[in-house]
PDB file of C-alpha atoms in Angstrom:
ATOM      1  CA  MET A   1     147.839 -50.825 -85.859  1.00  0.00           C
ATOM      2  CA  THR A   2     149.743 -50.499 -82.567  1.00  0.00           C
ATOM      3  CA  TRP A   3     148.013 -50.471 -79.199  1.00  0.00           C
ATOM      4  CA  GLN A   4     148.895 -46.786 -78.837  1.00  0.00           C
ATOM      5  CA  HIS A   5     147.027 -45.965 -82.043  1.00  0.00           C
ATOM      6  CA  LYS A   6     144.092 -48.149 -80.998  1.00  0.00           C
ATOM      7  CA  LEU A   7     143.900 -46.377 -77.636  1.00  0.00           C
ATOM      8  CA  LYS A   8     144.098 -42.948 -79.271  1.00  0.00           C
ATOM      9  CA  ARG A   9     141.371 -43.943 -81.717  1.00  0.00           C
ATOM     10  CA  PHE A  10     139.128 -45.151 -78.881  1.00  0.00           C
ATOM     11  CA  LEU A  11     139.646 -42.030 -76.763  1.00  0.00           C
ATOM     12  CA  SER A  12     138.968 -39.745 -79.720  1.00  0.00           C
ATOM     13  CA  GLY A  13     135.839 -41.623 -80.710  1.00  0.00           C
ATOM     14  CA  GLY A  14     137.284 -42.811 -84.009  1.00  0.00           C
ATOM     15  CA  GLY A  15     136.430 -41.195 -87.313  1.00  0.00           C
ATOM     16  CA  GLY A  16     139.751 -39.377 -87.569  1.00  0.00           C
ATOM     17  CA  SER A  17     138.985 -36.806 -84.881  1.00  0.00           C
ATOM     18  CA  GLN A  18     141.971 -35.545 -82.903  1.00  0.00           C
ATOM     19  CA  ASP A  19     139.869 -34.347 -79.956  1.00  0.00           C
ATOM     20  CA  LEU A  20     139.523 -36.535 -76.896  1.00  0.00           C
ATOM     21  CA  SER A  21     136.037 -37.827 -76.207  1.00  0.00           C
ATOM     22  CA  VAL A  22     135.135 -36.970 -72.615  1.00  0.00           C
ATOM     23  CA  ALA A  23     132.806 -39.958 -72.267  1.00  0.00           C
ATOM     24  CA  ARG A  24     135.376 -42.412 -73.615  1.00  0.00           C
ATOM     25  CA  SER A  25     138.097 -40.874 -71.445  1.00  0.00           C
ATOM     26  CA  LEU A  26     135.876 -41.442 -68.406  1.00  0.00           C
ATOM     27  CA  ILE A  27     135.452 -45.076 -69.436  1.00  0.00           C
ATOM     28  CA  PHE A  28     139.222 -45.418 -69.741  1.00  0.00           C
ATOM     29  CA  ILE A  29     139.808 -43.985 -66.244  1.00  0.00           C
ATOM     30  CA  ASN A  30     137.219 -46.362 -64.772  1.00  0.00           C
ATOM     31  CA  LEU A  31     138.816 -49.356 -66.486  1.00  0.00           C
ATOM     32  CA  ILE A  32     142.317 -48.427 -65.344  1.00  0.00           C
ATOM     33  CA  LEU A  33     141.234 -47.885 -61.733  1.00  0.00           C
ATOM     34  CA  PHE A  34     139.332 -51.170 -61.623  1.00  0.00           C
ATOM     35  CA  THR A  35     142.252 -53.071 -63.151  1.00  0.00           C
ATOM     36  CA  LEU A  36     144.660 -51.675 -60.572  1.00  0.00           C
ATOM     37  CA  MET A  37     142.231 -52.476 -57.747  1.00  0.00           C
ATOM     38  CA  ALA A  38     141.782 -56.041 -59.015  1.00  0.00           C
ATOM     39  CA  LEU A  39     145.542 -56.533 -59.278  1.00  0.00           C
ATOM     40  CA  HIS A  40     145.998 -55.195 -55.756  1.00  0.00           C
ATOM     41  CA  GLY A  41     143.314 -57.523 -54.429  1.00  0.00           C
ATOM     42  CA  THR A  42     144.824 -60.485 -56.255  1.00  0.00           C
ATOM     43  CA  VAL A  43     148.250 -59.768 -54.760  1.00  0.00           C
ATOM     44  CA  GLN A  44     146.559 -59.649 -51.351  1.00  0.00           C
ATOM     45  CA  GLY A  45     145.307 -63.204 -51.905  1.00  0.00           C
ATOM     46  CA  LEU A  46     141.704 -62.416 -52.857  1.00  0.00           C
ATOM     47  CA  GLU A  47     142.100 -63.948 -56.335  1.00  0.00           C
ATOM     48  CA  MET A  48     138.771 -63.963 -58.266  1.00  0.00           C
ATOM     49  CA  ARG A  49     136.945 -62.252 -55.426  1.00  0.00           C
ATOM     50  CA  ALA A  50     138.963 -59.106 -56.135  1.00  0.00           C
ATOM     51  CA  ILE A  51     137.443 -59.082 -59.614  1.00  0.00           C
ATOM     52  CA  MET A  52     133.892 -60.287 -59.064  1.00  0.00           C
ATOM     53  CA  ASN A  53     133.040 -59.210 -55.513  1.00  0.00           C
ATOM     54  CA  PRO A  54     135.682 -56.995 -53.880  1.00  0.00           C
ATOM     55  CA  PRO A  55     135.397 -56.769 -50.075  1.00  0.00           C
ATOM     56  CA  THR A  56     134.394 -53.476 -48.505  1.00  0.00           C
ATOM     57  CA  GLN A  57     137.870 -52.783 -47.151  1.00  0.00           C
ATOM     58  CA  LEU A  58     139.381 -53.039 -50.628  1.00  0.00           C
ATOM     59  CA  LEU A  59     136.727 -50.719 -52.051  1.00  0.00           C
ATOM     60  CA  ILE A  60     137.352 -48.150 -49.328  1.00  0.00           C
ATOM     61  CA  HIS A  61     141.084 -48.383 -49.969  1.00  0.00           C
ATOM     62  CA  TRP A  62     140.404 -47.615 -53.631  1.00  0.00           C
ATOM     63  CA  GLY A  63     138.202 -44.588 -53.123  1.00  0.00           C
ATOM     64  CA  ALA A  64     134.715 -45.691 -52.102  1.00  0.00           C
ATOM     65  CA  GLN A  65     132.535 -42.994 -50.615  1.00  0.00           C
ATOM     66  CA  PHE A  66     132.410 -43.408 -46.840  1.00  0.00           C
ATOM     67  CA  TRP A  67     131.149 -40.313 -45.094  1.00  0.00           C
ATOM     68  CA  PRO A  68     132.743 -41.020 -41.675  1.00  0.00           C
ATOM     69  CA  PHE A  69     136.146 -40.813 -43.386  1.00  0.00           C
ATOM     70  CA  VAL A  70     135.124 -37.631 -45.199  1.00  0.00           C
ATOM     71  CA  PHE A  71     134.117 -35.889 -41.981  1.00  0.00           C
ATOM     72  CA  ASN A  72     136.519 -37.429 -39.474  1.00  0.00           C
ATOM     73  CA  GLN A  73     139.657 -37.790 -41.600  1.00  0.00           C
ATOM     74  CA  GLY A  74     139.138 -35.006 -44.134  1.00  0.00           C
ATOM     75  CA  GLU A  75     139.082 -37.374 -47.117  1.00  0.00           C
ATOM     76  CA  TRP A  76     136.926 -35.023 -49.219  1.00  0.00           C
ATOM     77  CA  TRP A  77     138.171 -36.584 -52.437  1.00  0.00           C
ATOM     78  CA  ARG A  78     135.934 -39.608 -51.843  1.00  0.00           C
ATOM     79  CA  CYS A  79     133.029 -37.436 -53.034  1.00  0.00           C
ATOM     80  CA  ILE A  80     134.531 -37.811 -56.527  1.00  0.00           C
ATOM     81  CA  THR A  81     136.591 -41.011 -56.519  1.00  0.00           C
ATOM     82  CA  TYR A  82     133.624 -43.188 -55.529  1.00  0.00           C
ATOM     83  CA  ALA A  83     132.218 -42.582 -59.028  1.00  0.00           C
ATOM     84  CA  PHE A  84     135.315 -44.221 -60.550  1.00  0.00           C
ATOM     85  CA  THR A  85     135.356 -47.249 -58.217  1.00  0.00           C
ATOM     86  CA  HIS A  86     133.174 -50.301 -58.850  1.00  0.00           C
ATOM     87  CA  GLY A  87     132.066 -53.264 -56.800  1.00  0.00           C
ATOM     88  CA  GLY A  88     132.986 -55.992 -59.237  1.00  0.00           C
ATOM     89  CA  LEU A  89     133.353 -56.743 -62.928  1.00  0.00           C
ATOM     90  CA  ILE A  90     129.605 -56.983 -63.603  1.00  0.00           C
ATOM     91  CA  HIS A  91     128.984 -53.657 -61.860  1.00  0.00           C
ATOM     92  CA  LEU A  92     131.738 -52.040 -63.907  1.00  0.00           C
ATOM     93  CA  ALA A  93     130.608 -53.598 -67.191  1.00  0.00           C
ATOM     94  CA  PHE A  94     126.987 -52.526 -66.780  1.00  0.00           C
ATOM     95  CA  ASN A  95     127.874 -48.935 -65.952  1.00  0.00           C
ATOM     96  CA  MET A  96     130.464 -48.632 -68.707  1.00  0.00           C
ATOM     97  CA  VAL A  97     128.070 -50.015 -71.320  1.00  0.00           C
ATOM     98  CA  VAL A  98     125.513 -47.381 -70.303  1.00  0.00           C
ATOM     99  CA  LEU A  99     128.152 -44.643 -70.384  1.00  0.00           C
ATOM    100  CA  TYR A 100     129.316 -45.855 -73.806  1.00  0.00           C
ATOM    101  CA  MET A 101     125.754 -45.815 -75.147  1.00  0.00           C
ATOM    102  CA  VAL A 102     124.561 -42.532 -73.639  1.00  0.00           C
ATOM    103  CA  GLY A 103     127.697 -40.462 -73.109  1.00  0.00           C
ATOM    104  CA  PRO A 104     129.114 -39.832 -76.607  1.00  0.00           C
ATOM    105  CA  ARG A 105     125.721 -38.902 -78.076  1.00  0.00           C
ATOM    106  CA  LEU A 106     124.935 -36.461 -75.289  1.00  0.00           C
ATOM    107  CA  GLU A 107     128.468 -35.070 -75.402  1.00  0.00           C
ATOM    108  CA  PHE A 108     128.021 -34.398 -79.122  1.00  0.00           C
ATOM    109  CA  GLU A 109     124.624 -32.803 -78.460  1.00  0.00           C
ATOM    110  CA  ILE A 110     125.635 -30.327 -75.753  1.00  0.00           C
ATOM    111  CA  GLY A 111     129.427 -30.079 -76.089  1.00  0.00           C
ATOM    112  CA  LYS A 112     132.417 -31.240 -74.077  1.00  0.00           C
ATOM    113  CA  ALA A 113     132.458 -28.508 -71.410  1.00  0.00           C
ATOM    114  CA  PRO A 114     128.762 -28.856 -70.458  1.00  0.00           C
ATOM    115  CA  PHE A 115     129.160 -32.644 -70.433  1.00  0.00           C
ATOM    116  CA  ILE A 116     132.080 -32.457 -67.996  1.00  0.00           C
ATOM    117  CA  VAL A 117     130.155 -30.114 -65.697  1.00  0.00           C
ATOM    118  CA  LEU A 118     127.066 -32.322 -65.899  1.00  0.00           C
ATOM    119  CA  TYR A 119     128.948 -35.527 -65.081  1.00  0.00           C
ATOM    120  CA  VAL A 120     130.871 -34.145 -62.109  1.00  0.00           C
ATOM    121  CA  PHE A 121     127.923 -32.159 -60.726  1.00  0.00           C
ATOM    122  CA  THR A 122     125.572 -35.145 -60.775  1.00  0.00           C
ATOM    123  CA  ALA A 123     128.217 -37.399 -59.240  1.00  0.00           C
ATOM    124  CA  LEU A 124     128.243 -34.897 -56.365  1.00  0.00           C
ATOM    125  CA  THR A 125     124.448 -34.646 -56.067  1.00  0.00           C
ATOM    126  CA  GLY A 126     124.308 -38.434 -56.105  1.00  0.00           C
ATOM    127  CA  THR A 127     126.677 -38.804 -53.182  1.00  0.00           C
ATOM    128  CA  LEU A 128     124.981 -35.975 -51.260  1.00  0.00           C
ATOM    129  CA  ALA A 129     121.715 -37.900 -51.532  1.00  0.00           C
ATOM    130  CA  GLY A 130     123.545 -40.889 -50.095  1.00  0.00           C
ATOM    131  CA  LEU A 131     124.653 -38.730 -47.170  1.00  0.00           C
ATOM    132  CA  LEU A 132     121.014 -37.945 -46.389  1.00  0.00           C
ATOM    133  CA  TRP A 133     119.794 -41.525 -46.803  1.00  0.00           C
ATOM    134  CA  HIS A 134     122.596 -43.868 -45.651  1.00  0.00           C
ATOM    135  CA  PRO A 135     125.624 -41.916 -44.357  1.00  0.00           C
ATOM    136  CA  MET A 136     127.255 -44.979 -42.768  1.00  0.00           C
ATOM    137  CA  THR A 137     127.170 -47.158 -45.899  1.00  0.00           C
ATOM    138  CA  PRO A 138     130.175 -47.307 -48.260  1.00  0.00           C
ATOM    139  CA  VAL A 139     129.125 -46.469 -51.818  1.00  0.00           C
ATOM    140  CA  VAL A 140     130.832 -47.033 -55.174  1.00  0.00           C
ATOM    141  CA  GLY A 141     129.920 -46.676 -58.821  1.00  0.00           C
ATOM    142  CA  ALA A 142     129.284 -44.278 -61.673  1.00  0.00           C
ATOM    143  CA  SER A 143     125.539 -44.865 -61.675  1.00  0.00           C
ATOM    144  CA  GLY A 144     124.717 -41.627 -59.831  1.00  0.00           C
ATOM    145  CA  ALA A 145     126.391 -39.649 -62.607  1.00  0.00           C
ATOM    146  CA  LEU A 146     124.804 -41.904 -65.248  1.00  0.00           C
ATOM    147  CA  PHE A 147     121.361 -41.217 -63.821  1.00  0.00           C
ATOM    148  CA  GLY A 148     122.398 -37.574 -63.973  1.00  0.00           C
ATOM    149  CA  LEU A 149     122.986 -37.886 -67.718  1.00  0.00           C
ATOM    150  CA  ILE A 150     119.595 -39.531 -68.104  1.00  0.00           C
ATOM    151  CA  GLY A 151     117.789 -36.981 -65.922  1.00  0.00           C
ATOM    152  CA  PHE A 152     119.407 -34.186 -67.907  1.00  0.00           C
ATOM    153  CA  SER A 153     118.324 -35.797 -71.179  1.00  0.00           C
ATOM    154  CA  VAL A 154     114.707 -36.061 -70.022  1.00  0.00           C
ATOM    155  CA  ALA A 155     114.546 -32.364 -69.111  1.00  0.00           C
ATOM    156  CA  TYR A 156     116.655 -31.098 -72.016  1.00  0.00           C
ATOM    157  CA  TYR A 157     114.824 -32.988 -74.764  1.00  0.00           C
ATOM    158  CA  HIS A 158     111.478 -32.074 -73.191  1.00  0.00           C
ATOM    159  CA  ARG A 159     112.368 -28.396 -73.549  1.00  0.00           C
ATOM    160  CA  ILE A 160     113.471 -28.800 -77.171  1.00  0.00           C
ATOM    161  CA  GLY A 161     109.985 -30.095 -77.891  1.00  0.00           C
ATOM    162  CA  THR A 162     110.370 -31.498 -81.410  1.00  0.00           C
ATOM    163  CA  SER A 163     108.828 -34.869 -82.215  1.00  0.00           C
ATOM    164  CA  ILE A 164     112.246 -36.538 -82.273  1.00  0.00           C
ATOM    165  CA  ALA A 165     113.218 -34.830 -79.006  1.00  0.00           C
ATOM    166  CA  ILE A 166     109.999 -36.000 -77.334  1.00  0.00           C
ATOM    167  CA  GLN A 167     110.760 -39.548 -78.447  1.00  0.00           C
ATOM    168  CA  MET A 168     114.228 -39.215 -76.912  1.00  0.00           C
ATOM    169  CA  ARG A 169     112.718 -37.813 -73.711  1.00  0.00           C
ATOM    170  CA  ASN A 170     110.304 -40.731 -73.446  1.00  0.00           C
ATOM    171  CA  PHE A 171     113.060 -43.256 -74.127  1.00  0.00           C
ATOM    172  CA  PHE A 172     115.291 -41.888 -71.371  1.00  0.00           C
ATOM    173  CA  PHE A 173     112.385 -41.567 -68.938  1.00  0.00           C
ATOM    174  CA  GLN A 174     111.320 -45.174 -69.495  1.00  0.00           C
ATOM    175  CA  TRP A 175     114.915 -46.328 -69.141  1.00  0.00           C
ATOM    176  CA  ALA A 176     115.261 -44.427 -65.842  1.00  0.00           C
ATOM    177  CA  VAL A 177     112.059 -45.942 -64.433  1.00  0.00           C
ATOM    178  CA  PHE A 178     113.144 -49.452 -65.435  1.00  0.00           C
ATOM    179  CA  ALA A 179     116.629 -48.977 -63.961  1.00  0.00           C
ATOM    180  CA  PHE A 180     115.217 -47.560 -60.725  1.00  0.00           C
ATOM    181  CA  ILE A 181     112.790 -50.482 -60.294  1.00  0.00           C
ATOM    182  CA  PHE A 182     115.551 -52.957 -61.148  1.00  0.00           C
ATOM    183  CA  GLY A 183     117.708 -51.265 -58.511  1.00  0.00           C
ATOM    184  CA  LEU A 184     115.072 -51.968 -55.876  1.00  0.00           C
ATOM    185  CA  PHE A 185     115.333 -55.702 -56.553  1.00  0.00           C
ATOM    186  CA  ILE A 186     119.133 -55.903 -56.499  1.00  0.00           C
ATOM    187  CA  GLY A 187     119.660 -53.565 -53.539  1.00  0.00           C
ATOM    188  CA  ALA A 188     121.350 -50.823 -55.565  1.00  0.00           C
ATOM    189  CA  ASP A 189     122.008 -47.333 -54.228  1.00  0.00           C
ATOM    190  CA  ASN A 190     118.747 -45.795 -55.408  1.00  0.00           C
ATOM    191  CA  ALA A 191     119.314 -42.791 -53.167  1.00  0.00           C
ATOM    192  CA  GLY A 192     122.404 -41.998 -55.213  1.00  0.00           C
ATOM    193  CA  HIS A 193     120.507 -42.730 -58.419  1.00  0.00           C
ATOM    194  CA  LEU A 194     117.741 -40.336 -57.420  1.00  0.00           C
ATOM    195  CA  GLY A 195     120.205 -37.672 -56.324  1.00  0.00           C
ATOM    196  CA  GLY A 196     122.058 -37.901 -59.617  1.00  0.00           C
ATOM    197  CA  ALA A 197     118.837 -37.807 -61.625  1.00  0.00           C
ATOM    198  CA  VAL A 198     117.558 -34.745 -59.761  1.00  0.00           C
ATOM    199  CA  GLY A 199     120.863 -32.976 -60.339  1.00  0.00           C
ATOM    200  CA  GLY A 200     120.629 -33.830 -64.026  1.00  0.00           C
ATOM    201  CA  VAL A 201     117.054 -32.576 -64.315  1.00  0.00           C
ATOM    202  CA  ILE A 202     118.044 -29.276 -62.693  1.00  0.00           C
ATOM    203  CA  LEU A 203     120.851 -28.737 -65.193  1.00  0.00           C
ATOM    204  CA  GLY A 204     118.572 -29.897 -68.008  1.00  0.00           C
ATOM    205  CA  PHE A 205     116.167 -27.076 -67.248  1.00  0.00           C
ATOM    206  CA  LEU A 206     118.963 -24.528 -66.812  1.00  0.00           C
ATOM    207  CA  MET A 207     120.894 -25.370 -69.979  1.00  0.00           C
ATOM    208  CA  PRO A 208     119.912 -23.108 -72.909  1.00  0.00           C
ATOM    209  CA  VAL A 209     118.491 -25.063 -75.834  1.00  0.00           C
ATOM    210  CA  SER A 210     119.072 -22.328 -78.431  1.00  0.00           C
ATOM    211  CA  PHE A 211     122.456 -21.820 -80.070  1.00  0.00           C
ATOM    212  CA  PRO A 212     122.652 -18.092 -79.137  1.00  0.00           C
ATOM    213  CA  GLY A 213     121.895 -18.959 -75.510  1.00  0.00           C
ATOM    214  CA  GLN A 214     124.515 -21.695 -75.463  1.00  0.00           C
ATOM    215  CA  ARG A 215     127.059 -19.363 -77.023  1.00  0.00           C
ATOM    216  CA  ARG A 216     126.443 -16.728 -74.336  1.00  0.00           C
ATOM    217  CA  ILE A 217     127.218 -19.083 -71.471  1.00  0.00           C
ATOM    218  CA  ALA A 218     130.031 -20.970 -73.253  1.00  0.00           C
ATOM    219  CA  PRO A 219     132.867 -19.056 -71.494  1.00  0.00           C
ATOM    220  CA  ALA A 220     131.353 -19.724 -68.069  1.00  0.00           C
ATOM    221  CA  LEU A 221     130.869 -23.400 -68.879  1.00  0.00           C
ATOM    222  CA  LYS A 222     134.457 -23.720 -70.059  1.00  0.00           C
ATOM    223  CA  GLY A 223     135.622 -22.213 -66.779  1.00  0.00           C
ATOM    224  CA  LEU A 224     133.418 -24.568 -64.762  1.00  0.00           C
ATOM    225  CA  ALA A 225     134.609 -27.521 -66.829  1.00  0.00           C
ATOM    226  CA  THR A 226     138.215 -26.606 -66.074  1.00  0.00           C
ATOM    227  CA  VAL A 227     137.386 -26.483 -62.365  1.00  0.00           C
ATOM    228  CA  CYS A 228     135.735 -29.905 -62.635  1.00  0.00           C
ATOM    229  CA  VAL A 229     138.728 -31.437 -64.418  1.00  0.00           C
ATOM    230  CA  VAL A 230     141.065 -30.043 -61.760  1.00  0.00           C
ATOM    231  CA  LEU A 231     138.742 -31.358 -59.039  1.00  0.00           C
ATOM    232  CA  VAL A 232     138.793 -34.861 -60.528  1.00  0.00           C
ATOM    233  CA  ALA A 233     142.584 -34.759 -60.887  1.00  0.00           C
ATOM    234  CA  LEU A 234     143.044 -33.560 -57.295  1.00  0.00           C
ATOM    235  CA  SER A 235     140.622 -36.219 -56.048  1.00  0.00           C
ATOM    236  CA  LEU A 236     142.471 -39.031 -57.792  1.00  0.00           C
ATOM    237  CA  GLY A 237     145.713 -37.550 -56.495  1.00  0.00           C
ATOM    238  CA  GLY A 238     144.262 -37.452 -52.986  1.00  0.00           C
ATOM    239  CA  LEU A 239     143.367 -41.127 -53.300  1.00  0.00           C
ATOM    240  CA  VAL A 240     146.932 -42.032 -54.253  1.00  0.00           C
ATOM    241  CA  LEU A 241     148.446 -39.891 -51.477  1.00  0.00           C
ATOM    242  CA  SER A 242     146.184 -41.577 -48.904  1.00  0.00           C
ATOM    243  CA  TRP A 243     148.105 -44.807 -49.436  1.00  0.00           C
ATOM    244  CA  PHE A 244     151.357 -43.347 -48.096  1.00  0.00           C
TER     245      PHE A 244
END
């Protein structure tokens, strides 16, 4: 099997499906961006530090959220690109493992379009919380959006109300509490985590749980998902253009 076939199989989730998995595509984008950042840092003489503990300047160059640049230099795209930039290999690995575990299941549960909207929306609510709490601190990582997925799951499964759904709700709630407490010990961006989780809970209570309700709002969600995809593409494009 060639690497092209292996990549296609990964992005489609395997099993012979021809549709791209949104969650796996997000993982792929994160991996590519981190690899390019690490190569850039290595060329700059940072060597292993570029991989394990990139300096702040390198992170900002590769899309970290930094509100002074958003307001003073119009770099609005940082509100999205920060969620694809990571502060080291361990940071990246932890977030991608969580996305790999949670993302495909939730994507299958609610559909691709709602998943796209959920991920992008909670990435935004996560960074807005950071603006309120620490506007002068550079921020990177997908964890705001990941907490958004978890917050959504807590609210969504709670509303479904079946015994299995309640078990899922409790699992995600316990995981969120553990991750939040762990974040306090390692100095993580818990403001962003909380902002993402709140955004997820809001969407979890707004999302219809019945099939007829989901079908009614499907066209609107597809439109919003298209807007979100364009926003991500423009943000990554804005990052690249900022280098010239």
